[in-house]
Amino acid sequence: MANGTTTTIPHDSGHDAEHDKPQRSFFRLVQRPQQGCHPVIDWLTTVDHKKIGIMYGAFALLFLLVGGVEALMIRAQLFLPENDFVTARLYNQLFTMHGTTMIFLAVMPLNAAFFNYMMILQIGARDVAFPRLNAFSLWSFVAGAVLINLSWFWEAFHGGWFGYAPLSTKDYNPGMGADFWILSLQILGVASLAASFNFITTILNMRAPGLKMMRMPVFTWMTLITSFLIILAFPAITIALVELMFDRHFGTHFFDATFGGKPILWQHLFWIFGHPEVYILILPAMGIVSEVLPTFSRKPLFGYPLIVMSGAFIGFLGFAVWSHHMFTVGLGVVATTAFSLMTMLIAIPTGVKIFNWIGTLWGGKIHFTTPMLYSLGFIWMFMMGGFTGIMHSSVPVDHQQQDSYFVVAHFHYVLIGGALFALFSGIYYWMPKMSGKLMNETWGKISFWIMFFGFNLAFFPMHLLGMAGMPRRTHTYLGDMGWNEWNMWSTAGAMILGVGIGSAVVQVVYTWAKGKKCGMDPWDARTLEWATANPPKDYNFARIPEINARDQVWANKYGKPEEKSGPGEPEPHGIHMPDRSWYPMSASFGLFMVGLGMVFHKQNFLGWDHTLEMVYIGGGILLLSIYLWALEGPRGYHVHPEED
Amino acid sequence: MSETTRKPNFSPASKKTIEGESTRFFTFFNVILTLIGLTFLELILIILPFHEYVLLTGLIVLSIIKFGLVIWYFMHLRWDQIFLTALFMLGLILASGTVAALYLLFPAGESAANKEAPAAQSGAH
Amino acid sequence: MSEATAQHSHDEADSHHVAATNTGIPNKKLAMWAFLASDCMFFGTLISTHLIYRRVNPDVVIDGNVVPVTSIFDIELTSASTFILLMSSLTMALTVSAMHKHNVKAARWFLLSTIFFGSLFIGAQVYEFNHFVHNEAHPLTLTNTIFGSTFYVLTGTHGVHVLIGLIWLTTWYFYSFSPKFNEENVMDIEVTGLYWHFVDIVWILIFPLVYILEYI
Amino acid sequence: MRILRILTLSVTLLSLLLFSGCLKIDQNQSALDPKGPVASQQADAFYVTLYLTTFLWIVVGGAMLYAVWRYRLKKTDDPNEIPEQSHGHPIIEVGLILFSAACLVVVAVPTLQGILMTKSLPEEYQEGAITVDVTGYQWWWAFDYPEEGVTTANELVIPVGKAVKLNLRSADVIHSFWLPKLAGKVDLMPGQENFMWIQADEPGMYWGQCAEFCGDAHAYMLFRARAVPQEEYEAWLADLKDGPEVPVDAPEMPEEYSEQVVQGKKVFMQNCYSCHMVGGKGGVNGPNLTNFGSRATIAAGWMENNTENLFNWIKKPHEIKPGNYMWYGVPMKTPGGGIITMEGLKEADLSDEDIHAVVAYLQTLK
Ligand code: HEO
Ligand code: HEM
Ligand SMILES: [Cu+2]
């Protein structure tokens, strides 16, 4: 592959001389970092989707461990009845922060890491449509994540990850924990929305020539659908959080029943977001599995159009079932029935996917690599979680299960056995792409089996606990309820699961540093990301490939002659690369300051009580950054890769 | 080009564009006249002696027409790729569906404030 | 006006710098439409909140008295602002049209009128809010009724959208004198215009749903 | 590698077996040990879904495992071999979709039955049905019998074999009324009244718990329902209506009571009466204590009702239930929107003697 020599020449636009001046930021406030700048500056100011993807992944793994430690503390407390390892308040903070961390800071950004890194390569593009906006998404995610974890040093939120009003209003939650939670989620929402507009535009507009929509890899399809879910679901929670914030700080009564407010409205608005959110977590996972299974069965995906369509169908239906989280709040017969039946319908498109995955295995040549093992584990465990979901969709059954440990079992089966297993599958599968190094197979398999065993030991007993009447979110329980043994097993399993996840993360870090180098296409894979160097050059492809078939890389190796294709024309003036920029990060920093200042509104921040000024300064930084960002333009330089 | 436009660097637009945009110029005026007319109709509706539901339907139809006129002409959907219309409709339909479903989920006049809630009576927090 | 003409004018504006896209739609425009689809959900949620609370609390009680909302509202003023916002939409459309013709001078004038109408609208809203809050007989504040909360938060969010639009348009106005202002910006201004028109259509919904409905 | 795999697999299977071995389903709060019509319907519906999904899990999971085993790369195989590149099969797809839809109908039927059964009290259960108004507080329960004009707390008493209509309300945040052996839960929403009904087919003590997270001491918000034969129920009602033997506002105490009880009553009047009712008089911010001495538990079902526990509870209620309003005082909204706090025991500074006295007094309330 291209051993590219890169020459930097000024952007040649042919139109005006302004472009040829040295690339400096507006007002020359900060030098716009150039190629060959210090690595730290390079990473902070990068607009390269691959570096951004790696940072998303690194932060996500970090927060996976943070959320995991929180989970293990939860389980340690529940090991024995009437245990006092943690206080009630701390326990309540732990499960709130655990849920929030795992969903918003671990699984979503891990998905985003692969969207960023792999989706772009899969469509044969050089970068996203708006590279600086992409960097802004990353840094805003970091800002939100840091903000919510800072809350541990003051007061962490203790209202559950769905923050039901009125418990989350000032009357019942007077501390600043709720404010940390509200503002962090708002900032994380900005990050997710910005990233999603970017991905939608990129996928629709920037595919390689010949890559029709129905030739796109399924992972790219799921990225597209997930991005749509994000832009259509997040507004609901944003507005709900705004209303809650007004209740807490500006004296309104949106959720105060004594003034005619309806706490139930919070639940509706939250779940209008919340249910699509769970598909936001799982669809990318399904996309990963749809890449891994064909590769290691050495067969194309069975029923590709159906898998794609069922993904879209799941996404669409996902907006029509939110009240299945509210079967016990007294909705009335018609609404309850409608939401119950709609929920059941989702089993059909999901089933279609599972059947087609099995169809993919059928008649293949199955290579038992680590990523394959994780994907198979995914199918099996996710299916089980899906089935308990179907139990929940039946109203009378859910009347017993709602808010019990059965629900905790359901969603950990879909979230760990589902999302997390698939994400680890993705990590092991794509690590050679991202680092140019192979993960160790033996250790990978050992980790998988530890995880698989620990996971089932931790969460299977929770089904039984739920049916035996143990409510979730209780920091303690009496010893004579018949729950003791299962809780002990469960805690033991959680610790084993923790070891499994920890060991896998260690392997990731180890591989990154010292892994065994590998060639360009170690898995004999199918899709476009494997048609370039490991890791890819800054510009991804020296020449944008032309696409004549669904699995182009496979077709090039083994396909019919008419399906094969070569790289397209070289760019006449070299490849245009956008410049690095400071402003995405400074804009996110402004956002962070606004958030922090608002959390500390009327409070004292480290001895400083001008927190309102902090909001203004943060807002100023944000605004100024946006202006400077707009004025500096993408700019860029040209690269002339030596042909391969 | 004139004195003031000398600094920004614009080449003359093609003849076709200029012709097209000039035709649109009049379309835009027709649209705004219709919009203003419809708004007047909305205001007149208030004083008409029809049944509430008739008026309500009228109001909704009128706003949908106005809405449509703006996105179709002012926002150029008429002249742009159909894909953009589909994209926007996705959001619009989902949003309207959600508004409608939510609205129907809350029965009229059933709030605590109208009924002297038990919470209010007991006086506790 | 034929499809062909229309198509042509767009190609014209984009062909210089923007690489060809798969859909033929420029990136910024596509992203803006996606944003608007998303914004539908934002306002959908706010409008739901308002309508639901209006439905479950039919009486607006201020200081212990049931106050008819029509006696708070000032429909003449609101109708006037509605016309104003519609007019701003027209001038915005004309701005974009002029930009397509590369007639920067005309575009500037239309832009200025859009800014003028937009500011007028915001002015009217500030006046309206002020008027409601300081109403002698029955002041309507953000906190004294749930109607006040939903009303101010919904119309206020709309107002913030208008304000952002105004800042954006004003920036363009000044930028249009810069030597850097060029044909690439035709698309940018069209995108700003899309945003502006959206703010207008949201008002087209708010006007009947929040105001006129009270009179029926 | 292979050995490791077999090992872990067998350990997994073994532990699964172990679980099913110790599968007993009659725990205090088990939903699988129904003792009333609603819970029975719900348990039946659960079993329908359980059998169906277990069947599907085995079939579909089995198909997957079979495919994995059948088409695995064997030692003798050429790893680079390319199997036939099949793309899909419409008839199989459509068949499976129809099959899934049929399975869902099986789930939908008991679902609809359950919805209809719980939406209001069915005709056939109406005879002799009683009504109880349930109000949830942080973190205890008030049970009012509107037809009888009596109130009790944390321990519901109901007649066996009679339906009980429950009107559910909340005084503060959302709670959820869950009595697994009699019925699944329904939430107590502020500003809204919810309905459910229960019926106990056998006498006994049933365990229940708040199921919706409601703040610091959520885990301690338990309750009991005692189902008793009709006569006993009526006797209990009569007893409750009679009020306590030692009326809380009587100026003179009957002779037979000890000094301690007399003292206890005084302490009660000074420190407890503003929040707790006894015999129709007193405050409403805490549980009604009229028949307190005959209750099996204290602290909303968390502890057995005995002298020692009661003493500890009154001495340091906040250490037993964090955030306890009995200790810290009850914040109450004033009509103007402000908050005033009803003083709690924190300010009272009771001596051990006083506490012993008040314990003695409470135990006379039968
Ligand atoms: C990744 C996340 C994820 C996913 C994918 C799902 C998938 C599903 N969920 Fe779950 N869920 C998720 C995450 C959560 N759910 C929850 C709660 C929850 C509740 C409310 C429970 C309660 O609080 O009382 C219900 C009713 C469901 C239903 C479902 C259904 C029907 C599906 C379906 O999508 C599953 C479909 C899959 C199936 C069915 C298996 C494969 C199908 C085959 C093989 C075809 C044949 C099958 C049949 C015909 C049945 N979920 C909560 C709790 C939130 C909280 O309270 O904190 C979370 C986090
Ligand atoms: C080491 C692995 C994990 C363990 C041992 C674990 C354990 C638990 C336990 C015991 C609870 C219930 C606490 C309670 O109700 O009192 C819980 C809640 C939760 N978990 Fe996990 N979990 C793990 C990983 C994950 C992952 C990966 C996710 C998401 C992707 C996740 C999402 C959640 C959510 C959303 C809740 C609900 C929080 C709430 O009630 O507000 N968990 N977890
Ligand atoms: Cu859901």
Coordinates of N, CA, C and O in Angstrom, one line a residue, chain A residues 377-434:
Chain A
G377 N -21.8 -15.1 21.2 CA -22.3 -14.8 22.6 C -23.4 -13.8 22.5 O -24.4 -13.9 23.2
F378 N -23.2 -12.8 21.7 CA -24.2 -11.7 21.6 C -25.5 -12.3 21.2 O -26.5 -12.0 21.8
I379 N -25.5 -13.0 20.1 CA -26.8 -13.5 19.6 C -27.6 -14.3 20.7 O -28.7 -14.0 21.0
W380 N -26.8 -15.1 21.4 CA -27.5 -16.0 22.3 C -28.0 -15.2 23.5 O -29.1 -15.4 24.0
M381 N -27.1 -14.3 24.1 CA -27.5 -13.6 25.3 C -28.5 -12.5 25.0 O -29.5 -12.3 25.7
F382 N -28.3 -11.8 23.8 CA -29.3 -10.8 23.5 C -30.6 -11.4 23.3 O -31.6 -10.8 23.7
M383 N -30.7 -12.5 22.7 CA -32.0 -13.2 22.4 C -32.7 -13.4 23.8 O -33.9 -13.2 23.9
M384 N -31.9 -13.8 24.7 CA -32.5 -14.1 26.0 C -33.1 -12.8 26.6 O -34.2 -12.7 27.1
G385 N -32.2 -11.7 26.5 CA -32.7 -10.4 27.0 C -34.0 -10.0 26.2 O -34.9 -9.4 26.8
G386 N -34.0 -10.2 24.9 CA -35.2 -9.9 24.1 C -36.4 -10.6 24.6 O -37.5 -10.1 24.7
F387 N -36.2 -11.9 24.9 CA -37.4 -12.7 25.4 C -37.9 -12.1 26.7 O -39.1 -12.1 26.9
T388 N -37.0 -11.8 27.6 CA -37.6 -11.2 28.9 C -38.2 -9.8 28.6 O -39.2 -9.5 29.2
G389 N -37.8 -9.1 27.5 CA -38.4 -7.9 27.1 C -39.9 -8.2 26.6 O -40.8 -7.5 27.0
I390 N -40.0 -9.3 25.9 CA -41.4 -9.7 25.5 C -42.3 -10.0 26.7 O -43.4 -9.7 26.8
M391 N -41.6 -10.6 27.7 CA -42.4 -10.8 29.0 C -42.9 -9.5 29.5 O -44.1 -9.3 29.9
H392 N -42.0 -8.5 29.5 CA -42.4 -7.2 30.0 C -43.5 -6.6 29.2 O -44.3 -5.8 29.7
S393 N -43.5 -6.9 27.9 CA -44.5 -6.2 27.1 C -45.9 -6.7 27.4 O -46.9 -6.1 27.0
S394 N -46.0 -7.8 28.1 CA -47.3 -8.3 28.5 C -47.7 -7.6 29.8 O -47.1 -7.8 30.8
V395 N -48.8 -6.8 29.7 CA -49.1 -6.0 30.8 C -49.3 -6.7 32.2 O -48.6 -6.3 33.2
P396 N -50.1 -7.8 32.2 CA -50.2 -8.5 33.5 C -48.9 -9.0 34.1 O -48.6 -8.9 35.3
V397 N -48.0 -9.5 33.2 CA -46.7 -10.0 33.6 C -45.9 -8.9 34.1 O -45.3 -8.9 35.2
D398 N -46.0 -7.7 33.4 CA -45.1 -6.6 33.8 C -45.6 -6.0 35.1 O -44.8 -5.4 35.9
H399 N -46.9 -6.1 35.4 CA -47.3 -5.6 36.7 C -46.6 -6.2 37.9 O -46.3 -5.6 38.9
Q400 N -46.2 -7.5 37.7 CA -45.3 -8.1 38.7 C -43.9 -7.8 38.6 O -43.1 -7.6 39.5
Q401 N -43.4 -7.6 37.3 CA -42.0 -7.5 37.1 C -41.5 -6.1 37.1 O -40.3 -5.8 37.4
Q402 N -42.3 -5.1 36.8 CA -41.9 -3.7 36.7 C -41.2 -3.3 38.0 O -41.6 -3.7 39.1
D403 N -40.1 -2.6 37.9 CA -39.3 -2.1 39.0 C -38.9 -3.2 40.0 O -38.6 -3.0 41.1
S404 N -38.7 -4.4 39.4 CA -38.2 -5.5 40.3 C -36.8 -5.9 39.6 O -36.4 -5.4 38.6
Y405 N -36.1 -6.8 40.3 CA -34.9 -7.2 39.7 C -35.0 -7.9 38.4 O -34.0 -8.1 37.6
F406 N -36.2 -8.4 38.1 CA -36.4 -9.0 36.7 C -36.1 -8.0 35.6 O -35.4 -8.3 34.6
V407 N -36.5 -6.7 35.8 CA -36.2 -5.7 34.8 C -34.6 -5.5 34.8 O -34.1 -5.4 33.7
V408 N -34.0 -5.5 35.9 CA -32.5 -5.3 36.0 C -31.9 -6.5 35.2 O -31.0 -6.3 34.4
A409 N -32.4 -7.7 35.3 CA -31.9 -8.8 34.6 C -32.1 -8.6 33.1 O -31.2 -8.7 32.3
H410 N -33.4 -8.2 32.7 CA -33.7 -8.0 31.3 C -32.7 -7.0 30.7 O -32.1 -7.3 29.7
F411 N -32.5 -5.8 31.3 CA -31.8 -4.9 30.5 C -30.3 -5.1 30.6 O -29.5 -4.7 29.7
H412 N -29.8 -5.9 31.6 CA -28.4 -6.2 31.5 C -28.1 -7.3 30.5 O -27.1 -7.3 29.9
Y413 N -29.1 -8.2 30.3 CA -28.9 -9.1 29.2 C -28.8 -8.5 27.9 O -28.0 -8.8 27.0
V414 N -29.7 -7.5 27.6 CA -29.6 -6.8 26.3 C -28.4 -5.8 26.3 O -27.9 -5.5 25.2
L415 N -28.0 -5.3 27.4 CA -27.0 -4.2 27.4 C -25.6 -4.8 27.5 O -24.7 -4.4 26.8
I416 N -25.4 -5.8 28.4 CA -24.1 -6.5 28.5 C -24.0 -7.6 27.5 O -23.1 -7.6 26.6
G417 N -24.9 -8.6 27.7 CA -24.9 -9.7 26.7 C -25.1 -9.2 25.3 O -24.7 -9.8 24.3
G418 N -25.9 -8.1 25.2 CA -26.1 -7.6 23.8 C -25.0 -6.5 23.5 O -24.0 -6.9 23.0
A419 N -25.3 -5.3 23.9 CA -24.4 -4.2 23.4 C -22.9 -4.4 23.7 O -22.1 -4.3 22.8
L420 N -22.6 -4.7 25.0 CA -21.2 -4.8 25.3 C -20.5 -5.9 24.7 O -19.3 -5.8 24.2
F421 N -21.1 -7.1 24.6 CA -20.4 -8.2 23.9 C -20.2 -7.8 22.4 O -19.1 -8.1 21.9
A422 N -21.1 -7.2 21.8 CA -20.9 -6.8 20.4 C -19.8 -5.8 20.3 O -19.0 -5.8 19.4
L423 N -19.8 -4.9 21.2 CA -18.7 -3.9 21.2 C -17.3 -4.5 21.4 O -16.4 -4.1 20.7
F424 N -17.3 -5.5 22.3 CA -16.0 -6.2 22.4 C -15.6 -6.9 21.1 O -14.5 -7.0 20.7
S425 N -16.7 -7.5 20.5 CA -16.5 -8.2 19.3 C -15.8 -7.2 18.3 O -14.9 -7.5 17.6
G426 N -16.4 -6.0 18.3 CA -15.9 -4.9 17.4 C -14.5 -4.5 17.7 O -13.6 -4.4 16.8
I427 N -14.2 -4.5 19.0 CA -12.8 -4.1 19.4 C -11.8 -5.1 18.9 O -10.8 -4.8 18.3
Y428 N -12.1 -6.4 19.1 CA -11.2 -7.4 18.7 C -11.1 -7.5 17.2 O -10.0 -7.8 16.6
Y429 N -12.2 -7.2 16.5 CA -12.3 -7.4 15.1 C -11.5 -6.2 14.4 O -10.7 -6.4 13.5
W430 N -11.7 -5.0 14.9 CA -11.2 -3.8 14.2 C -9.8 -3.3 14.8 O -9.3 -2.4 14.3
M431 N -9.4 -4.0 15.9 CA -8.1 -3.5 16.5 C -7.0 -3.5 15.5 O -6.2 -2.5 15.4
P432 N -6.9 -4.5 14.6 CA -5.8 -4.5 13.6 C -5.9 -3.3 12.7 O -4.9 -2.7 12.3
K433 N -7.2 -2.9 12.5 CA -7.4 -1.7 11.6 C -6.9 -0.4 12.3 O -6.2 0.4 11.7
M434 N -7.2 -0.4 13.6 CA -7.0 0.9 14.3 C -5.5 1.0 14.7 O -5.0 2.1 14.8

